[in-house]
Amino acid sequence: MSAALLNRLKPAVSSAIRLWNCKAPVIDHRGPASVRLYSGLMEPGAPLFRQLFESESSTYTYLLADTDTREAVLIDPVLETVDRDLQLIDQLGLKLIVAVNTHCHADHITGTGLLKKKVFGLKSCISKHSGATADIQLSEGDRIPFGKHCLTVRETPGHTDGCLTYVTGDQRMAFTGDAILIRGCGRTDFQQGCPKRLYESIHTKIFTLPAHCFIYPAHDYKGQTVSTVDEEKKFNPRLTKTLDEFVNIMNNLNLPKPKKLDISVPANLVCGLHDI
């Protein structure tokens, strides 16, 4: 395929659903560095997958479901987009059984509480170290089943004490929350943040996944949708540094506090069990 044709196809490729393939993703290096193209074929038996976006906080919500049992899991729902998510779940004929958060968010209110009000029997999940309420308190190695599939929990603290990464059973997809972003990582200057812990979490719990494992973060502010373990190990400008260099970078970011910090954190500590 010519470079000219690839350039014309980029918008369509970037907006397509993520493709599922046992082979490593094909990365096109001929276009701009910010563009990453993936190719593959959806395999029979792979879970249904949708990546959804909330624009105000630039948050990704992820929907995974078993295509046979129709059982579904929602990762990092946002309060303002609960109705959108439920409409999609209804359209696809799915049964939402679990809503999980990667951590106690500081920039938006989770949709978990409102979802529990609207979906009978729905269970909420969050880390036992988060300080937040939920039906299920998760820790290292726990599994979240949906049909024949599951998500396995890896504790990845550093951005907060209660950060979790959810990995599919075949280790093809990792939902990393704010621990590792695309060419970046979560800040460490509040909510029990610690750059040393974050560096160690990423290198021992995420960078030890297969090189072709897709990384899906909780946020992206540049329109990027997905990365891989191999890409971040090679190109992440913070995580290719030594520990000391990383700590120095994180301690000197001087970022403004999230606008909704004072509202979001108190709400997120309780709405795993209650509607808001």
Short mmCIF file of C-alpha atoms in Angstrom, two decimals:
data_model
loop_
_atom_site.label_atom_id
_atom_site.label_comp_id
_atom_site.label_asym_id
_atom_site.label_seq_id
_atom_site.Cartn_x
_atom_site.Cartn_y
_atom_site.Cartn_z
CA MET A 1 0.00 0.00 0.00
CA SER A 2 1.42 3.38 -0.97
CA ALA A 3 2.18 6.12 1.51
CA ALA A 4 -0.26 8.42 -0.31
CA LEU A 5 -3.09 5.92 0.09
CA LEU A 6 -2.25 5.42 3.75
CA ASN A 7 -2.45 9.17 4.32
CA ARG A 8 -5.93 9.27 2.79
CA LEU A 9 -7.05 6.37 5.00
CA LYS A 10 -5.76 7.73 8.31
CA PRO A 11 -9.01 9.37 9.48
CA ALA A 12 -11.00 6.23 8.82
CA VAL A 13 -8.43 4.03 10.52
CA SER A 14 -8.19 6.21 13.60
CA SER A 15 -11.95 6.18 14.16
CA ALA A 16 -12.47 2.47 13.57
CA ILE A 17 -12.99 0.03 16.44
CA ARG A 18 -9.84 -1.51 17.80
CA LEU A 19 -9.02 -4.66 15.89
CA TRP A 20 -8.29 -7.94 17.61
CA ASN A 21 -5.40 -10.03 16.39
CA CYS A 22 -3.02 -12.56 17.91
CA LYS A 23 -0.20 -10.97 15.93
CA ALA A 24 1.59 -7.84 17.02
CA PRO A 25 0.03 -4.61 15.69
CA VAL A 26 1.39 -3.28 12.42
CA ILE A 27 2.79 0.19 13.03
CA ASP A 28 3.25 2.51 10.07
CA HIS A 29 6.37 4.63 10.52
CA ARG A 30 6.09 6.51 7.22
CA GLY A 31 3.49 9.03 8.35
CA PRO A 32 3.67 11.64 11.12
CA ALA A 33 5.03 10.35 14.43
CA SER A 34 1.71 11.06 16.16
CA VAL A 35 -0.18 8.63 13.93
CA ARG A 36 -0.19 4.90 14.68
CA LEU A 37 -2.02 2.57 12.34
CA TYR A 38 -3.08 -0.91 13.37
CA SER A 39 -4.23 -3.80 11.23
CA GLY A 40 -5.71 -7.18 11.97
CA LEU A 41 -8.82 -9.32 11.78
CA MET A 42 -11.49 -9.75 14.45
CA GLU A 43 -11.12 -13.29 15.73
CA PRO A 44 -14.09 -15.59 16.40
CA GLY A 45 -14.75 -15.75 20.15
CA ALA A 46 -13.05 -12.45 20.98
CA PRO A 47 -15.04 -10.18 23.29
CA LEU A 48 -17.06 -7.34 21.89
CA PHE A 49 -15.18 -4.09 22.52
CA ARG A 50 -16.06 -0.41 22.31
CA GLN A 51 -14.01 2.64 23.26
CA LEU A 52 -16.15 5.64 24.27
CA PHE A 53 -15.10 9.23 24.96
CA GLU A 54 -16.24 12.03 27.29
CA SER A 55 -14.95 15.33 25.98
CA GLU A 56 -14.96 17.61 29.05
CA SER A 57 -12.51 15.49 31.05
CA SER A 58 -11.07 13.67 28.00
CA THR A 59 -12.00 10.38 29.66
CA TYR A 60 -12.23 7.03 27.89
CA THR A 61 -14.90 4.56 28.97
CA TYR A 62 -14.49 0.98 27.79
CA LEU A 63 -17.20 -1.59 27.14
CA LEU A 64 -16.32 -5.29 26.97
CA ALA A 65 -18.82 -8.12 26.52
CA ASP A 66 -19.07 -11.84 25.86
CA THR A 67 -20.77 -12.32 22.50
CA ASP A 68 -22.47 -15.55 23.61
CA THR A 69 -23.76 -14.81 27.12
CA ARG A 70 -24.05 -11.04 26.40
CA GLU A 71 -22.58 -10.28 29.84
CA ALA A 72 -20.79 -6.93 29.81
CA VAL A 73 -18.29 -4.93 31.86
CA LEU A 74 -17.95 -1.15 31.79
CA ILE A 75 -14.60 0.42 32.75
CA ASP A 76 -14.41 4.02 34.04
CA PRO A 77 -17.96 5.26 33.34
CA VAL A 78 -18.53 9.03 33.55
CA LEU A 79 -21.62 10.55 35.18
CA GLU A 80 -22.50 12.78 32.21
CA THR A 81 -22.41 9.91 29.69
CA VAL A 82 -24.31 7.21 31.60
CA ASP A 83 -27.39 7.48 29.37
CA ARG A 84 -25.24 7.24 26.24
CA ASP A 85 -23.53 4.13 27.57
CA LEU A 86 -26.81 2.48 28.55
CA GLN A 87 -28.30 3.24 25.16
CA LEU A 88 -25.40 1.51 23.43
CA ILE A 89 -25.61 -1.46 25.80
CA ASP A 90 -29.33 -1.76 25.02
CA GLN A 91 -28.76 -1.44 21.27
CA LEU A 92 -26.17 -4.21 21.35
CA GLY A 93 -28.42 -6.48 23.41
CA LEU A 94 -26.00 -6.71 26.33
CA LYS A 95 -26.48 -7.26 30.07
CA LEU A 96 -24.27 -4.98 32.15
CA ILE A 97 -23.17 -6.91 35.23
CA VAL A 98 -20.14 -4.99 36.53
CA ALA A 99 -18.97 -1.37 36.48
CA VAL A 100 -15.35 -0.88 37.50
CA ASN A 101 -13.08 2.10 38.09
CA THR A 102 -9.34 2.13 37.58
CA HIS A 103 -8.99 4.53 40.55
CA CYS A 104 -10.75 7.29 42.48
CA HIS A 105 -10.86 10.00 39.83
CA ALA A 106 -10.09 13.65 40.59
CA ASP A 107 -11.25 15.30 37.35
CA HIS A 108 -14.75 13.88 36.93
CA ILE A 109 -17.48 12.08 38.84
CA THR A 110 -17.77 8.40 38.06
CA GLY A 111 -21.02 7.14 36.58
CA THR A 112 -20.99 4.04 38.77
CA GLY A 113 -23.51 5.29 41.32
CA LEU A 114 -26.05 6.39 38.72
CA LEU A 115 -25.58 3.15 36.80
CA LYS A 116 -26.40 1.19 39.95
CA LYS A 117 -29.62 3.16 40.25
CA LYS A 118 -30.59 2.40 36.65
CA VAL A 119 -29.37 -1.20 36.26
CA PHE A 120 -30.82 -3.74 38.69
CA GLY A 121 -28.21 -6.03 40.25
CA LEU A 122 -25.21 -4.15 38.86
CA LYS A 123 -22.04 -4.59 40.95
CA SER A 124 -19.43 -1.86 41.42
CA CYS A 125 -15.70 -2.51 41.79
CA ILE A 126 -12.71 -0.45 42.87
CA SER A 127 -9.39 -1.05 44.62
CA LYS A 128 -9.49 -1.87 48.31
CA HIS A 129 -6.70 0.70 48.71
CA SER A 130 -8.71 3.52 47.13
CA GLY A 131 -10.63 4.46 50.27
CA ALA A 132 -13.84 4.39 48.20
CA THR A 133 -16.95 2.29 48.72
CA ALA A 134 -17.95 -0.41 46.26
CA ASP A 135 -19.71 -3.75 46.19
CA ILE A 136 -16.41 -5.48 45.43
CA GLN A 137 -13.04 -4.34 46.78
CA LEU A 138 -10.34 -5.52 44.40
CA SER A 139 -6.72 -6.49 44.99
CA GLU A 140 -3.80 -8.01 43.08
CA GLY A 141 -4.70 -11.12 41.09
CA ASP A 142 -8.48 -10.82 41.42
CA ARG A 143 -10.52 -11.75 38.36
CA ILE A 144 -13.64 -10.09 36.98
CA PRO A 145 -15.48 -12.68 34.85
CA PHE A 146 -17.95 -11.87 32.08
CA GLY A 147 -19.09 -14.92 30.17
CA LYS A 148 -16.07 -16.99 29.13
CA HIS A 149 -13.79 -13.96 29.41
CA CYS A 150 -12.28 -12.17 32.38
CA LEU A 151 -10.26 -9.18 33.46
CA THR A 152 -7.34 -9.77 35.81
CA VAL A 153 -6.39 -7.10 38.34
CA ARG A 154 -2.87 -5.72 38.62
CA GLU A 155 -2.20 -3.16 41.34
CA THR A 156 -0.37 -0.17 39.85
CA PRO A 157 -0.18 2.52 42.57
CA GLY A 158 1.74 5.75 42.24
CA HIS A 159 -0.77 8.14 40.70
CA THR A 160 -3.00 7.20 43.65
CA ASP A 161 -2.73 4.43 46.23
CA GLY A 162 -5.70 2.66 44.65
CA CYS A 163 -4.75 2.57 40.98
CA LEU A 164 -5.51 -0.69 39.17
CA THR A 165 -4.75 -1.98 35.69
CA TYR A 166 -7.23 -4.45 34.21
CA VAL A 167 -5.76 -7.03 31.82
CA THR A 168 -7.76 -9.36 29.58
CA GLY A 169 -7.24 -13.06 30.19
CA ASP A 170 -5.16 -13.49 27.05
CA GLN A 171 -3.05 -10.39 27.85
CA ARG A 172 -3.88 -8.70 24.58
CA MET A 173 -5.42 -5.62 26.19
CA ALA A 174 -4.55 -3.62 29.31
CA PHE A 175 -6.73 -0.84 30.70
CA THR A 176 -4.20 1.22 32.60
CA GLY A 177 -6.22 4.09 34.06
CA ASP A 178 -3.93 7.04 34.80
CA ALA A 179 -0.89 4.92 35.64
CA ILE A 180 0.43 5.04 32.10
CA LEU A 181 -0.98 7.26 29.39
CA ILE A 182 -0.04 7.37 25.72
CA ARG A 183 3.48 8.85 25.73
CA GLY A 184 2.94 10.01 29.29
CA CYS A 185 1.75 8.97 32.77
CA GLY A 186 -0.45 10.16 35.59
CA ARG A 187 0.67 13.02 37.82
CA THR A 188 1.96 12.25 41.30
CA ASP A 189 1.56 15.53 43.19
CA PHE A 190 -1.68 14.80 45.09
CA GLN A 191 -3.97 11.91 46.18
CA GLN A 192 -1.14 9.87 47.72
CA GLY A 193 0.94 10.29 44.57
CA CYS A 194 4.49 8.96 44.58
CA PRO A 195 6.73 9.02 41.48
CA LYS A 196 8.95 6.18 42.72
CA ARG A 197 5.94 3.89 43.27
CA LEU A 198 4.48 4.83 39.88
CA TYR A 199 7.76 4.10 38.07
CA GLU A 200 8.05 0.72 39.79
CA SER A 201 4.38 -0.13 39.13
CA ILE A 202 4.66 0.57 35.43
CA HIS A 203 7.91 -1.30 34.96
CA THR A 204 6.91 -4.37 36.99
CA LYS A 205 3.18 -4.66 36.28
CA ILE A 206 2.64 -3.15 32.80
CA PHE A 207 5.96 -3.33 30.99
CA THR A 208 6.15 -7.05 31.83
CA LEU A 209 3.08 -7.72 29.65
CA PRO A 210 3.65 -9.00 26.08
CA ALA A 211 5.15 -6.39 23.77
CA HIS A 212 2.11 -6.44 21.47
CA CYS A 213 -0.39 -5.94 24.32
CA PHE A 214 -2.60 -2.95 23.57
CA ILE A 215 -2.61 -0.18 26.19
CA TYR A 216 -5.88 1.68 26.69
CA PRO A 217 -5.54 4.61 29.14
CA ALA A 218 -8.26 6.40 31.10
CA HIS A 219 -7.51 9.70 29.37
CA ASP A 220 -5.91 11.22 26.33
CA TYR A 221 -5.76 14.94 25.58
CA LYS A 222 -4.35 14.75 22.04
CA GLY A 223 -6.82 12.48 20.26
CA GLN A 224 -4.68 9.36 20.63
CA THR A 225 -6.71 6.23 21.25
CA VAL A 226 -4.38 3.30 21.88
CA SER A 227 -0.74 2.32 22.27
CA THR A 228 1.20 -0.87 22.98
CA VAL A 229 3.59 -2.01 25.66
CA ASP A 230 6.43 -2.07 23.14
CA GLU A 231 5.71 1.47 21.95
CA GLU A 232 5.65 2.94 25.43
CA LYS A 233 8.83 1.12 26.44
CA LYS A 234 10.58 2.62 23.42
CA PHE A 235 9.02 6.05 23.00
CA ASN A 236 7.47 7.26 26.27
CA PRO A 237 9.56 10.36 27.06
CA ARG A 238 9.22 9.92 30.82
CA LEU A 239 9.42 6.16 31.20
CA THR A 240 12.54 5.71 29.09
CA LYS A 241 14.44 7.64 31.78
CA THR A 242 16.19 6.28 34.87
CA LEU A 243 14.25 6.25 38.13
CA ASP A 244 16.06 9.33 39.44
CA GLU A 245 15.42 11.22 36.20
CA PHE A 246 11.76 10.21 36.28
CA VAL A 247 11.34 11.37 39.89
CA ASN A 248 12.91 14.71 39.00
CA ILE A 249 10.57 15.17 36.03
CA MET A 250 7.47 14.32 38.05
CA ASN A 251 8.45 16.57 40.96
CA ASN A 252 8.78 19.57 38.63
CA LEU A 253 5.68 19.36 36.42
CA ASN A 254 3.98 22.29 38.22
CA LEU A 255 0.53 21.42 36.87
CA PRO A 256 -2.65 23.22 37.94
CA LYS A 257 -5.05 21.22 40.09
CA PRO A 258 -7.98 19.57 38.25
CA LYS A 259 -10.96 21.94 38.07
CA LYS A 260 -13.37 19.42 39.62
CA LEU A 261 -11.00 18.10 42.30
CA ASP A 262 -13.01 19.36 45.29
CA ILE A 263 -16.24 17.94 43.87
CA SER A 264 -15.10 14.73 42.21
CA VAL A 265 -13.05 13.07 44.93
CA PRO A 266 -15.67 13.30 47.72
CA ALA A 267 -18.39 12.08 45.33
CA ASN A 268 -16.28 9.23 44.02
CA LEU A 269 -15.49 7.99 47.51
CA VAL A 270 -19.15 7.10 48.11
CA CYS A 271 -20.95 6.55 44.82
CA GLY A 272 -19.73 3.01 44.32
CA LEU A 273 -22.63 2.00 46.53
CA HIS A 274 -25.06 4.90 46.23
CA ASP A 275 -26.52 7.05 43.50
CA ILE A 276 -25.63 10.75 43.72
#
